[in-house]
XYZ file of N, CA and C in Angstrom:
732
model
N 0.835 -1.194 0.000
C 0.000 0.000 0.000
C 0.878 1.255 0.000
N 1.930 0.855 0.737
C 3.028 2.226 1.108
C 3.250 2.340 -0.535
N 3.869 1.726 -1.163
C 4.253 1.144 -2.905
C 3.582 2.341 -3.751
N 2.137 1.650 -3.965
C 0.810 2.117 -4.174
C 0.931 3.644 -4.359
N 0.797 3.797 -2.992
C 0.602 5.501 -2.497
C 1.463 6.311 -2.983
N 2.734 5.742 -2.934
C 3.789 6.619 -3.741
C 3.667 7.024 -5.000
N 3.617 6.126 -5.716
C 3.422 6.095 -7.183
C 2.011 6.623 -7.263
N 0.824 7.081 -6.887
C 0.159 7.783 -6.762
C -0.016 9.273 -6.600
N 0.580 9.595 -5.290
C 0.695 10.800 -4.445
C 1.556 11.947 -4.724
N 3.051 11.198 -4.708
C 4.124 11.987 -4.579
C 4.211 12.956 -5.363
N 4.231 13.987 -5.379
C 4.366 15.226 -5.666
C 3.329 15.862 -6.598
N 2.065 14.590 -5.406
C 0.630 15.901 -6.110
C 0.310 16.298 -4.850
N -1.020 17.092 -5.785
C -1.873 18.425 -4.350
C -3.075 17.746 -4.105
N -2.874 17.437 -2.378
C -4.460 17.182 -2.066
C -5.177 18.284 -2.222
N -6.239 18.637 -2.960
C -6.848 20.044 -3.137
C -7.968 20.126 -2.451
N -8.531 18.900 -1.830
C -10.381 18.899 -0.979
C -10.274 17.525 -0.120
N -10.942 18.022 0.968
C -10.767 16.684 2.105
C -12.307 16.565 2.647
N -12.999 15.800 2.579
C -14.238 15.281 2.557
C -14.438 14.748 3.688
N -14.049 14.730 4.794
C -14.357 13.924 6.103
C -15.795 13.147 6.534
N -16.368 12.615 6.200
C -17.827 12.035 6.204
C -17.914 11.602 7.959
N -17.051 11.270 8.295
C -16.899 10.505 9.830
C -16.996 11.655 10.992
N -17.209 12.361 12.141
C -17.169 13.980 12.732
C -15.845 13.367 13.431
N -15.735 12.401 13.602
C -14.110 11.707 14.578
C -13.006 12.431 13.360
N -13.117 12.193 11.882
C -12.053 12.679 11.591
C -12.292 14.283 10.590
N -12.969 15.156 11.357
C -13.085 16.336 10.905
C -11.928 16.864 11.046
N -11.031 17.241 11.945
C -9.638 17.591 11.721
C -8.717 17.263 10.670
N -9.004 16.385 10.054
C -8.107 15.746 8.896
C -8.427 16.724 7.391
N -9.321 17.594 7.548
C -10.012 19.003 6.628
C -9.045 19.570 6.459
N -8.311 19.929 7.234
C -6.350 20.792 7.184
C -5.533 19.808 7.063
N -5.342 19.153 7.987
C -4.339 18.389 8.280
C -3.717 17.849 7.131
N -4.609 17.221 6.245
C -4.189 16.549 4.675
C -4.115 17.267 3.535
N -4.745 18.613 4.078
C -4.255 19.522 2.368
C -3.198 19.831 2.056
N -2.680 20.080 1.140
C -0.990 20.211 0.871
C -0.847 19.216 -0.302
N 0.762 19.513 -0.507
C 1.472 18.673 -1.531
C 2.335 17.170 -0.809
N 1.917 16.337 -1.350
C 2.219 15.038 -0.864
C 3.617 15.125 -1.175
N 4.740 15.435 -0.152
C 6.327 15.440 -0.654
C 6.898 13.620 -0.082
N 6.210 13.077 0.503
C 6.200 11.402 0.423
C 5.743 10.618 1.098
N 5.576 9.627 1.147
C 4.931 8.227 1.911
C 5.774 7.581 2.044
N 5.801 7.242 3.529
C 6.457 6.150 4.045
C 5.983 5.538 4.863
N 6.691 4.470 5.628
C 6.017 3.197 6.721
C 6.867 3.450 7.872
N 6.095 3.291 9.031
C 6.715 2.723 10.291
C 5.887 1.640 10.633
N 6.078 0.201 10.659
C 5.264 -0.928 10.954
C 3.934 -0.589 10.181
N 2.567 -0.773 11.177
C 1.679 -0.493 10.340
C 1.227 0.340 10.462
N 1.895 1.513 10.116
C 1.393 2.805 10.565
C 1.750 4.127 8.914
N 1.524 4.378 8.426
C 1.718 5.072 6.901
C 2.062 6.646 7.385
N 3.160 6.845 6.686
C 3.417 8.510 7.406
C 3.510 9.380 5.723
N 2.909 10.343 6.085
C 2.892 10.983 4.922
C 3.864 13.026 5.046
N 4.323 13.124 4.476
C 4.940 14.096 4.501
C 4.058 15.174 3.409
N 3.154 15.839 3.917
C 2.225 16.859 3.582
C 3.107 18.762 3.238
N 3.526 19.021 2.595
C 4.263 20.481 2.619
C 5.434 20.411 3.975
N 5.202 20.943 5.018
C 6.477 20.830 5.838
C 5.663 19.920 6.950
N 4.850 19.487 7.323
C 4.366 18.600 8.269
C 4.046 17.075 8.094
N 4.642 16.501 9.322
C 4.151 15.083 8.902
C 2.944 14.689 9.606
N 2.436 13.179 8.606
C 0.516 12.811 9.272
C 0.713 11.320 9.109
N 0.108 10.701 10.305
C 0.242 9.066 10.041
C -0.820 8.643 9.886
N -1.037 7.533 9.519
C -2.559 6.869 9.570
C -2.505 5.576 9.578
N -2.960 5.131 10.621
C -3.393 3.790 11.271
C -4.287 3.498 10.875
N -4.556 2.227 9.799
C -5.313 1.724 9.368
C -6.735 0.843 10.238
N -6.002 0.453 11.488
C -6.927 -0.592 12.147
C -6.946 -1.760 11.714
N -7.963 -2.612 11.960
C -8.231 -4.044 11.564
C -8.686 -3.967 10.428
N -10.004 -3.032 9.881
C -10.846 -3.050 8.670
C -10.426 -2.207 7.870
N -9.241 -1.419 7.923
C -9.742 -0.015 7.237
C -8.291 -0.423 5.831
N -8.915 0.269 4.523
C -8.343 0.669 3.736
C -8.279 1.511 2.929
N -7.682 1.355 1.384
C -8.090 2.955 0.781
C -8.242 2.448 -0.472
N -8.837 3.249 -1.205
C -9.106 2.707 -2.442
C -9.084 3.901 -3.192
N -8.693 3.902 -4.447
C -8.178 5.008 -4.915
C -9.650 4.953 -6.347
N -10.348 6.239 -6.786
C -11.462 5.729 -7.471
C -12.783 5.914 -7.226
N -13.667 5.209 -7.331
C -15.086 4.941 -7.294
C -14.919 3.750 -5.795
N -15.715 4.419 -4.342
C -15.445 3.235 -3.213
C -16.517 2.411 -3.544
N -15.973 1.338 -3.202
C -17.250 0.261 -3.449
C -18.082 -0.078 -1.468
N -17.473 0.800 -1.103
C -18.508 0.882 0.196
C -18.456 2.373 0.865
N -19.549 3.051 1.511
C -19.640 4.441 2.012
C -18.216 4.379 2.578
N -17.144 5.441 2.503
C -16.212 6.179 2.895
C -16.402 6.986 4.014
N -15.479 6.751 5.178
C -15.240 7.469 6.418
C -14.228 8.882 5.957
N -13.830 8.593 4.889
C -12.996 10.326 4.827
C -12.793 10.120 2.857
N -12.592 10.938 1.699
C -12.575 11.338 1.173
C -11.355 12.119 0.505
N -10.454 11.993 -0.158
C -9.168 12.988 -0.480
C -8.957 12.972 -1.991
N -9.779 14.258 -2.407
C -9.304 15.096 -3.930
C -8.105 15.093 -4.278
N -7.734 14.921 -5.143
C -5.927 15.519 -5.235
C -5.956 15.073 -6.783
N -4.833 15.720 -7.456
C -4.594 15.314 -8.927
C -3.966 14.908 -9.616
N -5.284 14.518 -10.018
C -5.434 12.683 -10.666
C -6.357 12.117 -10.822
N -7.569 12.097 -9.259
C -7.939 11.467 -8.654
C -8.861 11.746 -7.532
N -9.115 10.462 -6.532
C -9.884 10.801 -5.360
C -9.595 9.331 -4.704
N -9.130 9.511 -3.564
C -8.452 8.331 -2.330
C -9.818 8.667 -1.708
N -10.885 7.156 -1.236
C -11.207 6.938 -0.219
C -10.761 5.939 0.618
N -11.036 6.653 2.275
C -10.736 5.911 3.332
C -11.996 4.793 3.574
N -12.054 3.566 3.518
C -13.115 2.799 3.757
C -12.441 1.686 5.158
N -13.568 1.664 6.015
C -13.079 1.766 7.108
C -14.596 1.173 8.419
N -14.925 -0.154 7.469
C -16.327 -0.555 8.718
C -16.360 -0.582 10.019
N -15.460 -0.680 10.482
C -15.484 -0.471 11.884
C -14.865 0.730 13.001
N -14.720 1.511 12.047
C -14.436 2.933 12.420
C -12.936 2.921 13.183
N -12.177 2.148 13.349
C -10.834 2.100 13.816
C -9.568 2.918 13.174
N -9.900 3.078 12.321
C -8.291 4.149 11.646
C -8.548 5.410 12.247
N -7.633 5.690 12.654
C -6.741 6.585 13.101
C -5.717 7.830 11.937
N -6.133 9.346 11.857
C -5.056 9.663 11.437
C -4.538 11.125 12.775
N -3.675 11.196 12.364
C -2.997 12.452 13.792
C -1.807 13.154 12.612
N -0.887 13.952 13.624
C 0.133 14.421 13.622
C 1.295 13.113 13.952
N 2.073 13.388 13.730
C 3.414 12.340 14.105
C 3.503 12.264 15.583
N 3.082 11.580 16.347
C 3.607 11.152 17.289
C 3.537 9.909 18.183
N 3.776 9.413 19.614
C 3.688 7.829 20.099
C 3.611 7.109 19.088
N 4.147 6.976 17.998
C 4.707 6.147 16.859
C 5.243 4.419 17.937
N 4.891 3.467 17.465
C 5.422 2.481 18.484
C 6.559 1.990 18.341
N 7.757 1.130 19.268
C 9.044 1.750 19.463
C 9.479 0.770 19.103
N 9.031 -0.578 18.664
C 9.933 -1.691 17.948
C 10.425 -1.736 16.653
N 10.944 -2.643 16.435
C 12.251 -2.375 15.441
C 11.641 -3.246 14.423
N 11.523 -2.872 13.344
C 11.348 -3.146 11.841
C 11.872 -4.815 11.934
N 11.137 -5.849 11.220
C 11.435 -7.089 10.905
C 12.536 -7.205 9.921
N 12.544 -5.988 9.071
C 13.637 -5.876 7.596
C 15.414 -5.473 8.575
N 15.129 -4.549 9.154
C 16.740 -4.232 9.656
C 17.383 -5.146 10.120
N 18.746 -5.116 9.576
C 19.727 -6.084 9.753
C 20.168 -6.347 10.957
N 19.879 -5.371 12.154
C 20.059 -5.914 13.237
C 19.138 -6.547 14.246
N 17.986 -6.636 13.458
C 16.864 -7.093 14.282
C 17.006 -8.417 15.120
N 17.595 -9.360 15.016
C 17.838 -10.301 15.435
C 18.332 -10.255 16.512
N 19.643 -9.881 16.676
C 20.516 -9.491 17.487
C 20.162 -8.749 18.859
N 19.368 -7.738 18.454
C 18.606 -6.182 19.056
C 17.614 -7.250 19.798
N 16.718 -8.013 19.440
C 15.384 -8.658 20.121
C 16.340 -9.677 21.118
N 16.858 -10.589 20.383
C 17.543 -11.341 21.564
C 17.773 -10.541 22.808
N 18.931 -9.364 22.515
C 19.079 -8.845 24.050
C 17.618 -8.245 24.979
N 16.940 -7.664 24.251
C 15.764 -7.277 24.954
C 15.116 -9.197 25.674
N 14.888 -9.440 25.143
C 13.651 -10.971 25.380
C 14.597 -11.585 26.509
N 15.460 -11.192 26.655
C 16.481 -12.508 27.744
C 15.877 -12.768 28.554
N 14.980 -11.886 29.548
C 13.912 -11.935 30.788
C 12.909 -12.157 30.363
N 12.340 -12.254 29.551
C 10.752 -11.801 28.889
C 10.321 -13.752 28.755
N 9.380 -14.006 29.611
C 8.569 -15.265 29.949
C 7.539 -15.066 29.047
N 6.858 -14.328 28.531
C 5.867 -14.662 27.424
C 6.165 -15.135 26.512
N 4.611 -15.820 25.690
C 4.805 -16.742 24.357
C 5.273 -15.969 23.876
N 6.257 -16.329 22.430
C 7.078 -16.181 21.418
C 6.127 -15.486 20.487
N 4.946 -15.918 20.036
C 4.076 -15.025 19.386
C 3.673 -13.682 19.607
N 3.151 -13.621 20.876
C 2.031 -12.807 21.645
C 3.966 -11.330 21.926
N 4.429 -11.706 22.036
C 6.146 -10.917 21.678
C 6.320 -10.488 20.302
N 5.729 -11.020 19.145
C 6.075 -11.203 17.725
C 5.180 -9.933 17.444
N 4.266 -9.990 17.524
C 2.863 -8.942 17.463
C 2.660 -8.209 18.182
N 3.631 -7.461 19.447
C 4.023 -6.790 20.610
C 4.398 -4.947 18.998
N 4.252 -4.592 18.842
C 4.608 -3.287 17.965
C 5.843 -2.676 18.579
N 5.688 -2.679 20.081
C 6.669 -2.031 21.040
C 8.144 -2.874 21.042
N 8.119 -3.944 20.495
C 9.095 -4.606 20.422
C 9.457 -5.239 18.811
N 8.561 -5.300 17.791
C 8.621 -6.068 16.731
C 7.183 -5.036 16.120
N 7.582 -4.239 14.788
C 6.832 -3.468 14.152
C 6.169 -4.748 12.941
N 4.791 -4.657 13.042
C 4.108 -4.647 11.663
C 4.062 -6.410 11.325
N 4.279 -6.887 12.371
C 3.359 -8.382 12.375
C 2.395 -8.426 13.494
N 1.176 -8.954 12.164
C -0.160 -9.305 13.063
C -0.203 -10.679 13.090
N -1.470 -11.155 13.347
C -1.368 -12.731 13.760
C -1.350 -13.715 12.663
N -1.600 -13.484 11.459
C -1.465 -13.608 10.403
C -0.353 -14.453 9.919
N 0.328 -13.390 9.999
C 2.422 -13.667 9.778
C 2.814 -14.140 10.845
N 2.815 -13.744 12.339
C 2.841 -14.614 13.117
C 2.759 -16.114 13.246
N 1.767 -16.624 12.853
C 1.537 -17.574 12.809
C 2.218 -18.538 11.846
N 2.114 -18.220 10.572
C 3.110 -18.319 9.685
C 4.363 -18.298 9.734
N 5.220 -17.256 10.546
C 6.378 -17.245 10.653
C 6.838 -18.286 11.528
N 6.323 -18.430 12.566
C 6.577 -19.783 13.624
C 6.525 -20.789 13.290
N 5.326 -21.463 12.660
C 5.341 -22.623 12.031
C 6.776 -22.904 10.632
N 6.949 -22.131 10.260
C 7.956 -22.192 8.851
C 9.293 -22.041 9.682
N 9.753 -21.211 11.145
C 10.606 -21.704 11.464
C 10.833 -22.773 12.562
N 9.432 -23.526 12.551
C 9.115 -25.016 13.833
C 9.252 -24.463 14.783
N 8.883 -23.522 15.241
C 8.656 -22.793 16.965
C 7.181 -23.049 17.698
N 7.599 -23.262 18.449
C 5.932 -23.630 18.890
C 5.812 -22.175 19.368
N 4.566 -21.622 19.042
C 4.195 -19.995 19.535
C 4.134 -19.846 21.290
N 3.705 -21.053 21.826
C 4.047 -21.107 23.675
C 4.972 -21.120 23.981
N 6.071 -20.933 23.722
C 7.356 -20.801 23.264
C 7.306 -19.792 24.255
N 8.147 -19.666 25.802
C 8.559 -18.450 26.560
C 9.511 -17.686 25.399
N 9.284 -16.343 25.283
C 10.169 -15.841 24.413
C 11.869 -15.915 24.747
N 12.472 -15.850 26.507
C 13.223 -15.713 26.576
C 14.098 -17.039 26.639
N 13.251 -18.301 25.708
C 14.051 -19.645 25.920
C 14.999 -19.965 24.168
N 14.706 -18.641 23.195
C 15.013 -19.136 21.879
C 16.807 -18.424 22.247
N 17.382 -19.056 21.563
C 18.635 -19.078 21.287
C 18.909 -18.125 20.266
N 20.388 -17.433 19.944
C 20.311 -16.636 19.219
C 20.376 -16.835 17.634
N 20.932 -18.539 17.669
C 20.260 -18.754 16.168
C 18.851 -18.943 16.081
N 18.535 -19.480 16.922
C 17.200 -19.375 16.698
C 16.364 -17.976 16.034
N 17.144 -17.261 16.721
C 16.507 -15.904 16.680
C 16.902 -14.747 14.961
N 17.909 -15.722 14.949
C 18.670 -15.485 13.671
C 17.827 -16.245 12.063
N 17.175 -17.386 12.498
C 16.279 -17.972 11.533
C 14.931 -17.378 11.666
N 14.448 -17.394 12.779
C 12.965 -16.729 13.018
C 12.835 -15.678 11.888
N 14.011 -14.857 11.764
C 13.919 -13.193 11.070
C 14.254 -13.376 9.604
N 15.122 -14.414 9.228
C 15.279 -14.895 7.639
C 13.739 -15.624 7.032
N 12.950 -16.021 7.803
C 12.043 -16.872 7.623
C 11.260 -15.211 7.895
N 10.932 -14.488 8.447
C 9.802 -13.607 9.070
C 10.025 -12.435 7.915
N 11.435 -12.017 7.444
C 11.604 -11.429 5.955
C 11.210 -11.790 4.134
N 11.276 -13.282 4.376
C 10.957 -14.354 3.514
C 9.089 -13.825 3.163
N 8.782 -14.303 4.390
C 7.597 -14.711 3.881
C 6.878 -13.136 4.396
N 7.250 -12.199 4.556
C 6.092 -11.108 4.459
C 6.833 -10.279 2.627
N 8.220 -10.360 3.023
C 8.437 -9.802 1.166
C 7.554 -10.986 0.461
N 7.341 -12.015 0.401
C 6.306 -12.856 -0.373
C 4.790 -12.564 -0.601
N 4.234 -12.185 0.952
C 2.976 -11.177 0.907
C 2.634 -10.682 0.779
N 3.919 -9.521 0.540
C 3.946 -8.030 0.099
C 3.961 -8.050 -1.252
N 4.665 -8.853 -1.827
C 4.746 -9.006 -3.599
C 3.031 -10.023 -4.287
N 2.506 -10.349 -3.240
C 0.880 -10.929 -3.529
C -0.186 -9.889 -2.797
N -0.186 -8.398 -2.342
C -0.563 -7.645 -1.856
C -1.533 -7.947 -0.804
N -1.024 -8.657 0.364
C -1.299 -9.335 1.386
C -2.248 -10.516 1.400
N -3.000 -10.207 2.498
C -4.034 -11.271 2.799
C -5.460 -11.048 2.926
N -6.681 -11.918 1.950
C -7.824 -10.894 2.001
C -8.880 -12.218 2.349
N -9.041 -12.449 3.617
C -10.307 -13.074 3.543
C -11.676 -12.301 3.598
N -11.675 -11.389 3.785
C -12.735 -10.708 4.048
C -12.852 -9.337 3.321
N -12.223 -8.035 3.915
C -12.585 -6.725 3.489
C -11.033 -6.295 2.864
N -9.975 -6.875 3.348
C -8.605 -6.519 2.744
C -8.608 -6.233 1.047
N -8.283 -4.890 0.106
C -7.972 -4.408 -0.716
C -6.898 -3.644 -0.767
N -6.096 -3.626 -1.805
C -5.108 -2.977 -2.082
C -5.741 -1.940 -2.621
N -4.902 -0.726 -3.057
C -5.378 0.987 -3.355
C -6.248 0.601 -4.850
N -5.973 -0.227 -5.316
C -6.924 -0.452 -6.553
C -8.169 -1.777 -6.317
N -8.097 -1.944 -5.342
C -9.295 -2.359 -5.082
C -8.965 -4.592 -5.395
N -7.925 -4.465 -5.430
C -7.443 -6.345 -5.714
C -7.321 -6.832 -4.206
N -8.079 -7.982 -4.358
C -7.452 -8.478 -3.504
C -6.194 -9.028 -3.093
N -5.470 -9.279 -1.637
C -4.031 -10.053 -1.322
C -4.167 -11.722 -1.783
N -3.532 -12.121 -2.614
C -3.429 -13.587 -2.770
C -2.713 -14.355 -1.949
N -1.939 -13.477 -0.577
C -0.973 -14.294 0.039
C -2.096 -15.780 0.949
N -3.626 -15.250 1.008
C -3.775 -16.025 1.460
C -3.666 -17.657 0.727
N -3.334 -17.785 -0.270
C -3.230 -18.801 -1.159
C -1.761 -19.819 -0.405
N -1.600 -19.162 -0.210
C 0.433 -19.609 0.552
C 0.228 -20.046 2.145
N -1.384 -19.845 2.638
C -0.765 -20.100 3.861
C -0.528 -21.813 4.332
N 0.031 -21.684 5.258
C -0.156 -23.145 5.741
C -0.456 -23.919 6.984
N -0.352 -22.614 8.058
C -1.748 -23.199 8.808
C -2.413 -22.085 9.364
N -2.345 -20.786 9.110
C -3.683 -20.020 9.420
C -5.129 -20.258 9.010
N -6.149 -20.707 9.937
C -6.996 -21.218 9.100
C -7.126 -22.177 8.574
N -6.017 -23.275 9.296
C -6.430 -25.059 8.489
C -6.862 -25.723 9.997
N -6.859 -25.350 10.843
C -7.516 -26.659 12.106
C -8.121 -27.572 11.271
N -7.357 -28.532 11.789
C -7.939 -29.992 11.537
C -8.031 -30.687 10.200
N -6.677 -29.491 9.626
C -6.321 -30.244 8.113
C -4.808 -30.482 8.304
N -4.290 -31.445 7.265
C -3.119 -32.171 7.735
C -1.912 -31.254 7.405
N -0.779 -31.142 7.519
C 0.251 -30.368 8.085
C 0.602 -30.915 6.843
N 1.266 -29.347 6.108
C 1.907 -30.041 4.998
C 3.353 -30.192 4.869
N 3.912 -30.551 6.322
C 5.638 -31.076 6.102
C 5.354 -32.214 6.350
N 4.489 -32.766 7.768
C 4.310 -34.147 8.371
C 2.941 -34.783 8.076
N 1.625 -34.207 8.140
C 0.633 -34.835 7.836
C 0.108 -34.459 8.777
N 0.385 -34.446 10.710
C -0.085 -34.332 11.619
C -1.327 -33.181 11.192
N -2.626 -33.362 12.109
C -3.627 -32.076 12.162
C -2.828 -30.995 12.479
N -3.740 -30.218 11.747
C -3.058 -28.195 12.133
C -3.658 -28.164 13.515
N -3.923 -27.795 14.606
C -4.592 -27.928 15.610
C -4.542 -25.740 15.730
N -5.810 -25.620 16.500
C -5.591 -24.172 16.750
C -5.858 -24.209 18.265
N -5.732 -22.650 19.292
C -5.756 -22.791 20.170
C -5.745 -21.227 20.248
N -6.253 -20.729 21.750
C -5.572 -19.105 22.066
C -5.359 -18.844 22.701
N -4.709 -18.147 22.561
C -3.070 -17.235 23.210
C -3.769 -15.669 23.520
N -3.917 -15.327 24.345
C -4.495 -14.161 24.427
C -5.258 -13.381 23.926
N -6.305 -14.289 23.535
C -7.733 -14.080 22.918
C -7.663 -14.096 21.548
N -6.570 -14.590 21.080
C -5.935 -14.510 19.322
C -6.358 -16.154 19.403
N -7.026 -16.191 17.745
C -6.503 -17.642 17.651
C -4.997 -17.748 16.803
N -4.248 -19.486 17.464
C -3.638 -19.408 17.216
C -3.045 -20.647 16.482
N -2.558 -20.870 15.262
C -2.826 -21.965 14.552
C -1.291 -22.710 14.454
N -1.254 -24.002 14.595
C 0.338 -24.902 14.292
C 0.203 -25.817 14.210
N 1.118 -26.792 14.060
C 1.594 -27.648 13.894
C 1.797 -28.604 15.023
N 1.373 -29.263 15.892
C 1.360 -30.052 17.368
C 2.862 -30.965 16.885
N 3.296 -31.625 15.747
C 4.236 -31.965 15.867
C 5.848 -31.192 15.233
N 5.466 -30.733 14.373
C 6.827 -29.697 14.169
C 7.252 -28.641 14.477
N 6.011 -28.232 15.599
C 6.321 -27.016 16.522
C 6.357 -27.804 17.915
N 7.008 -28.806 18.137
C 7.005 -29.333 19.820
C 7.609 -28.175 20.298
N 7.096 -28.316 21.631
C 7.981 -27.266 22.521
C 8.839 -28.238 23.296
N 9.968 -27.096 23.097
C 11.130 -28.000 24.090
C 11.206 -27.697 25.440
C-alpha cells in the first residue's frame, strides 16, 4: 500500500478533504498540501504533507481505495489525478500528527535479530504474543505470526526468553521471507482486505496453517490444531512445533 501511495501521491496536491466521519473532521487541514512522500513505520503510513508530517493507522478493517469506493467512505481525499477513499467498517483508523509512533524495530533491519535477543532474555511470554508486541517487533499481526513460527518449527508457547540466538537469527530470515512474499501478492484478504486499486491479497493462497484446524500439516501430515493465546486464535503444527 506504502508502494501504491507513492506512485500515486508523490508530488501531487491534495486540493479537498471530505471527512464524512465527525471523529475525523480535523483531517479538513491536516491533509491539504502537496504530498512530498509516503512512508512506513510498521503499520502505521506517514505521509509528509508540505512541511508537516501525518500518520494513519489503518486498524483491523480499514483501507483505501483510490477511485469509485465500493462501500460508504469514512474520509474522502481530492488531489490530482484522482480521489483516495478511506473505507473503514469499523471505524478504527486513526489519522494524527506524528507522534507515540510504536518503538519496535522493523522485521527488515539487519540488526533485528541481534537487538530482540538482548531485549527478550527476561521476557517469559509466548514467542508469538512478543512477535505482534509493535513495542518490540513493528508490523506483524497474527497472520504472519503464525506463519512465521510454524515455517521456522517454533511452537508460539514458546517463553520468548528460551530461543537461542540462532534461533533468533532464523525466526527473522524466515519472518523477511515470507512477508516480502505477501507483500509481492498484496497481502491477505479473507474478508474486506484491498489494495489501493481495489485487488485483492493472494498471500492467502500460501498459507499453511492459518486457518487449516484440523487439516493435515503439509511437512508431516499431523492435524493443524488451533488454540488461544491471548484471545488470538492461534494456529500450528502439534508436531513440528514441539515445545522443548
Amino acid at each position: 500500500l506504502k508502494r501504491e501511495l507513492q506512485a500515486e501521491l508523490v508530488g501531487k496536491k491534495i486540493k479537498e478533504v471530505f471527512p464524512f466521519d465527525p471523529k475525523l473532521k480535523e483531517a479538513r487541514e491536516l491533509l491539504k498540501g502537496e504530498v512530498k512522500a509516503v512512508e512506513r513505520h510498521g503499520k502505521v503510513l506517514i505521509f509528509q504533507i508540505d512541511d508537516h508530517l501525518l500518520t494513519l493507522w489503518l486498524g483491523m478493517s480499514g483501507r483505501l481505495k483510490l477511485g469509485d469506493p465500493d462501500l460508504p467512505p469514512r474520509l474522502s481525499l481530492k488531489f490530482t489525478g484522482g480521489t483516495i477513499h478511506l473505507i473503514d467498517p469499523r471505524r478504527f483508523a486513526k489519522i494524527g500528527l506524528q507522534n507515540g509512533l510504536p518503538k519496535g524495530i522493523d522485521p527488515f533491519q539487519r540488526e533485528a535479530a541481534q537487538f530482540l535477543f538482548q531485549r527478550a532474555k527476561c521476557i517469559k511470554r509466548p514467542i508469538k504474543s512478543f512477535l505482534m508486541d509493535q513495542d518490540y517487533v513493528l508490523g506483524i499481526g497474527n497472520i504472519y505470526a503464525c506463519e512465521i513460527l510454524f515455517r521456522a518449527k517454533i511452537n508460539p508457547f514458546l517463553p520468548t526468553c528460551n530461543l537461542e540466538p540462532e534461533e533468533w537469527n532464523l525466526l527473522f530470515k524466515i519472518a523477511q521471507k515470507v512477508l516480502e512474499e505477501a507483500i509481492s501478492l498484496r497481502g491477505t484478504t479473507f474478508s474486506q482486505w484491498r489494495d489501493l486499486y481495489g485487488q485483492e491479497g493472494l498471500f492467502r493462497e500460501r498459507l499453511m496453517v492459518y486457518q487449516r484446524e484440523e487439516k493435515p500439516c503439509f511437512r508431516c501430515g499431523t492435524l493443524i490444531r488451533r488454540e488461544l493465546l491471548q484471545g488470538r486464535g492461534t494456529w500450528f503444527c502439534p508436531n513440528c512445533q514441539k515445545e522443548d
